[in-house]
PDB file of C-alpha atoms in Angstrom:
ATOM      1  CA  MET A  27      -0.037   0.109  -0.125  1.00  0.00           C
ATOM      2  CA  ALA A  28       1.778   3.688  -1.337  1.00  0.00           C
ATOM      3  CA  GLY A  29      -0.778   6.699  -0.823  1.00  0.00           C
ATOM      4  CA  ASP A  30      -0.444   9.702   1.395  1.00  0.00           C
ATOM      5  CA  LEU A  31      -3.000   9.804   4.564  1.00  0.00           C
ATOM      6  CA  GLY A  32      -3.077  13.651   4.766  1.00  0.00           C
ATOM      7  CA  GLY A  33      -1.412  16.181   7.480  1.00  0.00           C
ATOM      8  CA  ASP A  34      -4.567  15.134   9.855  1.00  0.00           C
ATOM      9  CA  PHE A  35      -4.944  11.904  11.032  1.00  0.00           C
ATOM     10  CA  SER A  36      -7.109  12.620  13.795  1.00  0.00           C
ATOM     11  CA  LYS A  37     -10.304  13.735  11.166  1.00  0.00           C
ATOM     12  CA  GLY A  38     -10.416   9.783  10.049  1.00  0.00           C
ATOM     13  CA  GLN A  39      -9.863  11.363   6.417  1.00  0.00           C
ATOM     14  CA  MET A  40      -6.978  10.281   4.648  1.00  0.00           C
ATOM     15  CA  ASP A  41      -5.573  11.676   1.630  1.00  0.00           C
ATOM     16  CA  TRP A  42      -5.048   8.867  -1.178  1.00  0.00           C
ATOM     17  CA  ALA A  43      -3.972   5.291  -1.427  1.00  0.00           C
ATOM     18  CA  VAL A  44      -3.273   2.739  -3.633  1.00  0.00           C
ATOM     19  CA  VAL A  45      -3.402  -1.008  -2.798  1.00  0.00           C
ATOM     20  CA  THR A  46      -1.154  -3.380  -4.739  1.00  0.00           C
ATOM     21  CA  PHE A  47      -1.797  -7.151  -4.796  1.00  0.00           C
ATOM     22  CA  ASP A  48       0.961  -9.549  -5.999  1.00  0.00           C
ATOM     23  CA  LYS A  49      -0.224 -10.842  -9.235  1.00  0.00           C
ATOM     24  CA  SER A  50       0.181 -14.713  -8.504  1.00  0.00           C
ATOM     25  CA  MET A  51      -2.340 -13.648  -5.299  1.00  0.00           C
ATOM     26  CA  THR A  52      -6.455 -15.393  -6.406  1.00  0.00           C
ATOM     27  CA  LYS A  53      -9.043 -12.987  -6.008  1.00  0.00           C
ATOM     28  CA  GLU A  54     -10.452 -15.084  -3.402  1.00  0.00           C
ATOM     29  CA  GLN A  55      -7.244 -14.220  -1.588  1.00  0.00           C
ATOM     30  CA  ARG A  56      -7.648 -10.065  -2.791  1.00  0.00           C
ATOM     31  CA  ASP A  57     -10.538  -9.757  -1.303  1.00  0.00           C
ATOM     32  CA  ALA A  58      -9.504 -11.522   1.581  1.00  0.00           C
ATOM     33  CA  VAL A  59      -7.478  -7.883   1.987  1.00  0.00           C
ATOM     34  CA  GLY A  60      -9.553  -5.504   0.363  1.00  0.00           C
ATOM     35  CA  ALA A  61     -11.903  -6.519   3.412  1.00  0.00           C
ATOM     36  CA  ILE A  62      -9.005  -6.884   6.059  1.00  0.00           C
ATOM     37  CA  LEU A  63      -7.379  -2.895   4.984  1.00  0.00           C
ATOM     38  CA  GLY A  64     -11.155  -1.960   5.517  1.00  0.00           C
ATOM     39  CA  HIS A  65     -10.637  -2.621   9.282  1.00  0.00           C
ATOM     40  CA  LEU A  66      -7.103  -2.185   9.025  1.00  0.00           C
ATOM     41  CA  TYR A  67      -7.704   1.561   8.019  1.00  0.00           C
ATOM     42  CA  PRO A  68     -11.254   2.710   9.311  1.00  0.00           C
ATOM     43  CA  VAL A  69     -11.339   5.541   7.552  1.00  0.00           C
ATOM     44  CA  LYS A  70     -12.565   7.248   4.100  1.00  0.00           C
ATOM     45  CA  TRP A  71      -9.908   7.884   1.269  1.00  0.00           C
ATOM     46  CA  ASN A  72     -10.261  10.828  -1.016  1.00  0.00           C
ATOM     47  CA  LYS A  73      -9.060   8.418  -3.642  1.00  0.00           C
ATOM     48  CA  LEU A  74      -8.754   5.044  -3.020  1.00  0.00           C
ATOM     49  CA  THR A  75      -7.138   2.511  -6.044  1.00  0.00           C
ATOM     50  CA  THR A  76      -5.974  -1.192  -6.843  1.00  0.00           C
ATOM     51  CA  ALA A  77      -3.108  -2.525  -8.757  1.00  0.00           C
ATOM     52  CA  GLU A  78      -0.719  -5.507  -9.682  1.00  0.00           C
ATOM     53  CA  GLY A  79       2.717  -6.165  -9.634  1.00  0.00           C
ATOM     54  CA  LYS A  80       5.248  -8.444  -8.642  1.00  0.00           C
ATOM     55  CA  MET A  81       6.554  -8.119  -5.283  1.00  0.00           C
ATOM     56  CA  THR A  82       9.901  -9.714  -3.174  1.00  0.00           C
ATOM     57  CA  TRP A  83       9.986  -8.765   0.570  1.00  0.00           C
ATOM     58  CA  VAL A  84      13.468  -9.634   2.421  1.00  0.00           C
ATOM     59  CA  ASN A  85      13.894  -9.336   6.037  1.00  0.00           C
ATOM     60  CA  GLY A  86      17.639  -9.812   6.252  1.00  0.00           C
ATOM     61  CA  LYS A  87      20.395  -9.180   8.906  1.00  0.00           C
ATOM     62  CA  THR A  88      21.606  -6.050   8.048  1.00  0.00           C
ATOM     63  CA  GLU A  89      18.276  -4.222   6.486  1.00  0.00           C
ATOM     64  CA  ALA A  90      15.060  -5.196   5.517  1.00  0.00           C
ATOM     65  CA  ARG A  91      13.877  -4.777   1.472  1.00  0.00           C
ATOM     66  CA  ALA A  92      10.573  -4.870  -0.252  1.00  0.00           C
ATOM     67  CA  THR A  93      10.268  -3.944  -4.127  1.00  0.00           C
ATOM     68  CA  MET A  94       7.090  -3.559  -6.304  1.00  0.00           C
ATOM     69  CA  ASP A  95       8.079  -4.400  -9.920  1.00  0.00           C
ATOM     70  CA  GLY A  96      12.313  -5.186  -9.290  1.00  0.00           C
ATOM     71  CA  GLY A  97      12.366  -1.025  -7.958  1.00  0.00           C
ATOM     72  CA  LYS A  98      10.965   0.002 -11.097  1.00  0.00           C
ATOM     73  CA  THR A  99       7.153   1.130  -9.051  1.00  0.00           C
ATOM     74  CA  ALA A 100       8.219   1.200  -5.253  1.00  0.00           C
ATOM     75  CA  GLU A 101      10.738   0.072  -3.170  1.00  0.00           C
ATOM     76  CA  VAL A 102      11.685   0.356   0.765  1.00  0.00           C
ATOM     77  CA  VAL A 103      15.145  -0.168   2.268  1.00  0.00           C
ATOM     78  CA  LEU A 104      15.437  -0.101   6.335  1.00  0.00           C
ATOM     79  CA  ASP A 105      18.563  -0.057   7.637  1.00  0.00           C
ATOM     80  CA  LYS A 106      18.596  -2.369  10.791  1.00  0.00           C
ATOM     81  CA  GLY A 107      22.330  -0.739  12.095  1.00  0.00           C
ATOM     82  CA  ALA A 108      21.576   2.926  11.232  1.00  0.00           C
ATOM     83  CA  VAL A 109      19.112   3.366  14.997  1.00  0.00           C
ATOM     84  CA  ASN A 110      20.985   3.654  18.232  1.00  0.00           C
ATOM     85  CA  ALA A 111      20.243   1.219  19.840  1.00  0.00           C
ATOM     86  CA  ASN A 112      21.064   0.961  23.906  1.00  0.00           C
ATOM     87  CA  ASN A 113      21.698  -2.799  22.667  1.00  0.00           C
ATOM     88  CA  LYS A 114      23.668  -2.990  19.767  1.00  0.00           C
ATOM     89  CA  GLY A 115      23.128  -6.004  17.235  1.00  0.00           C
ATOM     90  CA  GLU A 116      19.390  -5.317  18.923  1.00  0.00           C
ATOM     91  CA  PRO A 117      16.487  -4.121  17.287  1.00  0.00           C
ATOM     92  CA  VAL A 118      14.627  -0.367  18.533  1.00  0.00           C
ATOM     93  CA  VAL A 119      11.258  -1.366  19.501  1.00  0.00           C
ATOM     94  CA  ILE A 120       8.432   0.922  20.346  1.00  0.00           C
ATOM     95  CA  ARG A 121       5.660  -1.052  22.304  1.00  0.00           C
ATOM     96  CA  ASN A 122       1.838  -0.696  23.436  1.00  0.00           C
ATOM     97  CA  LEU A 123       1.658   2.109  21.183  1.00  0.00           C
ATOM     98  CA  LYS A 124      -1.922   1.152  18.767  1.00  0.00           C
ATOM     99  CA  TYR A 125      -1.986   1.004  15.189  1.00  0.00           C
ATOM    100  CA  PHE A 126      -4.948   2.448  13.303  1.00  0.00           C
ATOM    101  CA  GLY A 127      -7.462  -0.853  13.942  1.00  0.00           C
ATOM    102  CA  ALA A 128      -5.171  -3.503  14.731  1.00  0.00           C
ATOM    103  CA  GLN A 129      -5.610  -4.818  18.177  1.00  0.00           C
ATOM    104  CA  ARG A 130      -2.502  -6.112  18.734  1.00  0.00           C
ATOM    105  CA  ASN A 131       0.427  -5.444  17.934  1.00  0.00           C
ATOM    106  CA  ASN A 132       4.731  -6.998  18.248  1.00  0.00           C
ATOM    107  CA  GLY A 133       5.662  -3.591  18.697  1.00  0.00           C
ATOM    108  CA  PHE A 134       6.889  -0.964  15.928  1.00  0.00           C
ATOM    109  CA  VAL A 135      10.555  -1.768  15.019  1.00  0.00           C
ATOM    110  CA  LEU A 136      12.355   1.473  14.618  1.00  0.00           C
ATOM    111  CA  MET A 137      14.658   1.722  11.343  1.00  0.00           C
ATOM    112  CA  THR A 138      15.863   4.688   9.069  1.00  0.00           C
ATOM    113  CA  ASN A 139      14.997   3.839   5.560  1.00  0.00           C
ATOM    114  CA  LYS A 140      17.694   3.774   2.958  1.00  0.00           C
ATOM    115  CA  VAL A 141      15.263   4.260   0.053  1.00  0.00           C
ATOM    116  CA  GLU A 142      11.492   5.037   0.594  1.00  0.00           C
ATOM    117  CA  ALA A 143      10.053   5.869  -2.648  1.00  0.00           C
ATOM    118  CA  TYR A 144       7.008   5.017  -5.487  1.00  0.00           C
ATOM    119  CA  ARG A 145       7.469   5.891  -8.403  1.00  0.00           C
ATOM    120  CA  VAL A 146       4.563   5.519 -10.426  1.00  0.00           C
ATOM    121  CA  GLY A 147       1.249   7.152 -11.075  1.00  0.00           C
ATOM    122  CA  ASP A 148       0.315  11.110 -10.812  1.00  0.00           C
ATOM    123  CA  LYS A 149       2.176  11.318  -7.562  1.00  0.00           C
ATOM    124  CA  PRO A 150       5.722   9.634  -7.742  1.00  0.00           C
ATOM    125  CA  PHE A 151       8.159  10.230  -4.000  1.00  0.00           C
ATOM    126  CA  GLU A 152      11.386   9.118  -2.889  1.00  0.00           C
ATOM    127  CA  PHE A 153      12.498   9.986   0.456  1.00  0.00           C
ATOM    128  CA  LYS A 154      16.088   8.944   1.804  1.00  0.00           C
ATOM    129  CA  GLY A 155      16.987   9.032   5.639  1.00  0.00           C
ATOM    130  CA  THR A 156      13.367   9.399   7.041  1.00  0.00           C
ATOM    131  CA  ASN A 157      12.108   7.183   9.273  1.00  0.00           C
ATOM    132  CA  GLY A 158      10.704   3.798   8.452  1.00  0.00           C
ATOM    133  CA  PHE A 159       9.337   0.409  11.002  1.00  0.00           C
ATOM    134  CA  MET A 160       8.542  -2.675  10.776  1.00  0.00           C
ATOM    135  CA  ILE A 161       5.096  -4.334  12.794  1.00  0.00           C
ATOM    136  CA  THR A 162       3.246  -7.134  12.886  1.00  0.00           C
ATOM    137  CA  ILE A 163      -0.742  -6.717  13.418  1.00  0.00           C
ATOM    138  CA  ASP A 164      -2.803  -9.082  15.027  1.00  0.00           C
ATOM    139  CA  ILE A 165      -6.568  -8.334  13.138  1.00  0.00           C
ATOM    140  CA  ASP A 166     -10.076 -10.784  13.895  1.00  0.00           C
ATOM    141  CA  SER A 167     -13.234 -10.428  13.247  1.00  0.00           C
ATOM    142  CA  LYS A 168     -14.789 -10.367  16.870  1.00  0.00           C
ATOM    143  CA  THR A 169     -12.663  -7.452  18.147  1.00  0.00           C
ATOM    144  CA  THR A 170     -11.194  -5.270  14.799  1.00  0.00           C
ATOM    145  CA  PRO A 171     -13.810  -1.892  14.455  1.00  0.00           C
ATOM    146  CA  PRO A 172     -16.106  -1.443  11.859  1.00  0.00           C
ATOM    147  CA  ALA A 173     -15.045  -0.812   8.707  1.00  0.00           C
ATOM    148  CA  ALA A 174     -15.707   3.073   7.329  1.00  0.00           C
ATOM    149  CA  GLY A 175     -17.489   4.210   4.411  1.00  0.00           C
ATOM    150  CA  GLY A 176     -14.048   4.725   1.869  1.00  0.00           C
ATOM    151  CA  GLY A 177     -13.472   0.737   1.837  1.00  0.00           C
ATOM    152  CA  MET A 178     -12.380  -1.474  -1.206  1.00  0.00           C
TER     153      MET A 178
END
C-alpha cells in the first residue's frame, strides 16, 4: 500500500492510497486483503485505487527490503543498524502503541530508511534517510472496529 495519509490523521479522512496486489494472488485472496484493510484502516479516502505487481520482501540481518516490480514501481529499504540502540545488534522497538484498527501488534521496530519510493502514478515520491518501521499486526473479526465507508 502506497499513498499519502494527509496532514491530520485524527479526522478519519485520508488523501489517497494505492493497494497493490501481488500478481500471484487469487480473487479470493485479494477480496480477503481488501476486507482486512477496510478494518485495519477504518478511514475514508479521497481516492483509493488498486494495482497489480510482482512483490519481493526480504527481512535480512542488516536491512529489510521490499520491492514492487524489481523497484521500478516501488521500493523500501530499511537500515537495521542506523538507529541508535542501547544494546548494539538489537532492534529499537516501541511497544504498547496502537496502530490504526489493529487490536494487537508486536511493536514498532524502528529503522532509518535508505529509500522509500513509489515511482508510478500521478503522485510519485521518493524519500531517503527518514524514519521507517516494521510491524506485525493481529486483527480478527471479533475485536476489530467496523470498516469506514471508504473501503475497497
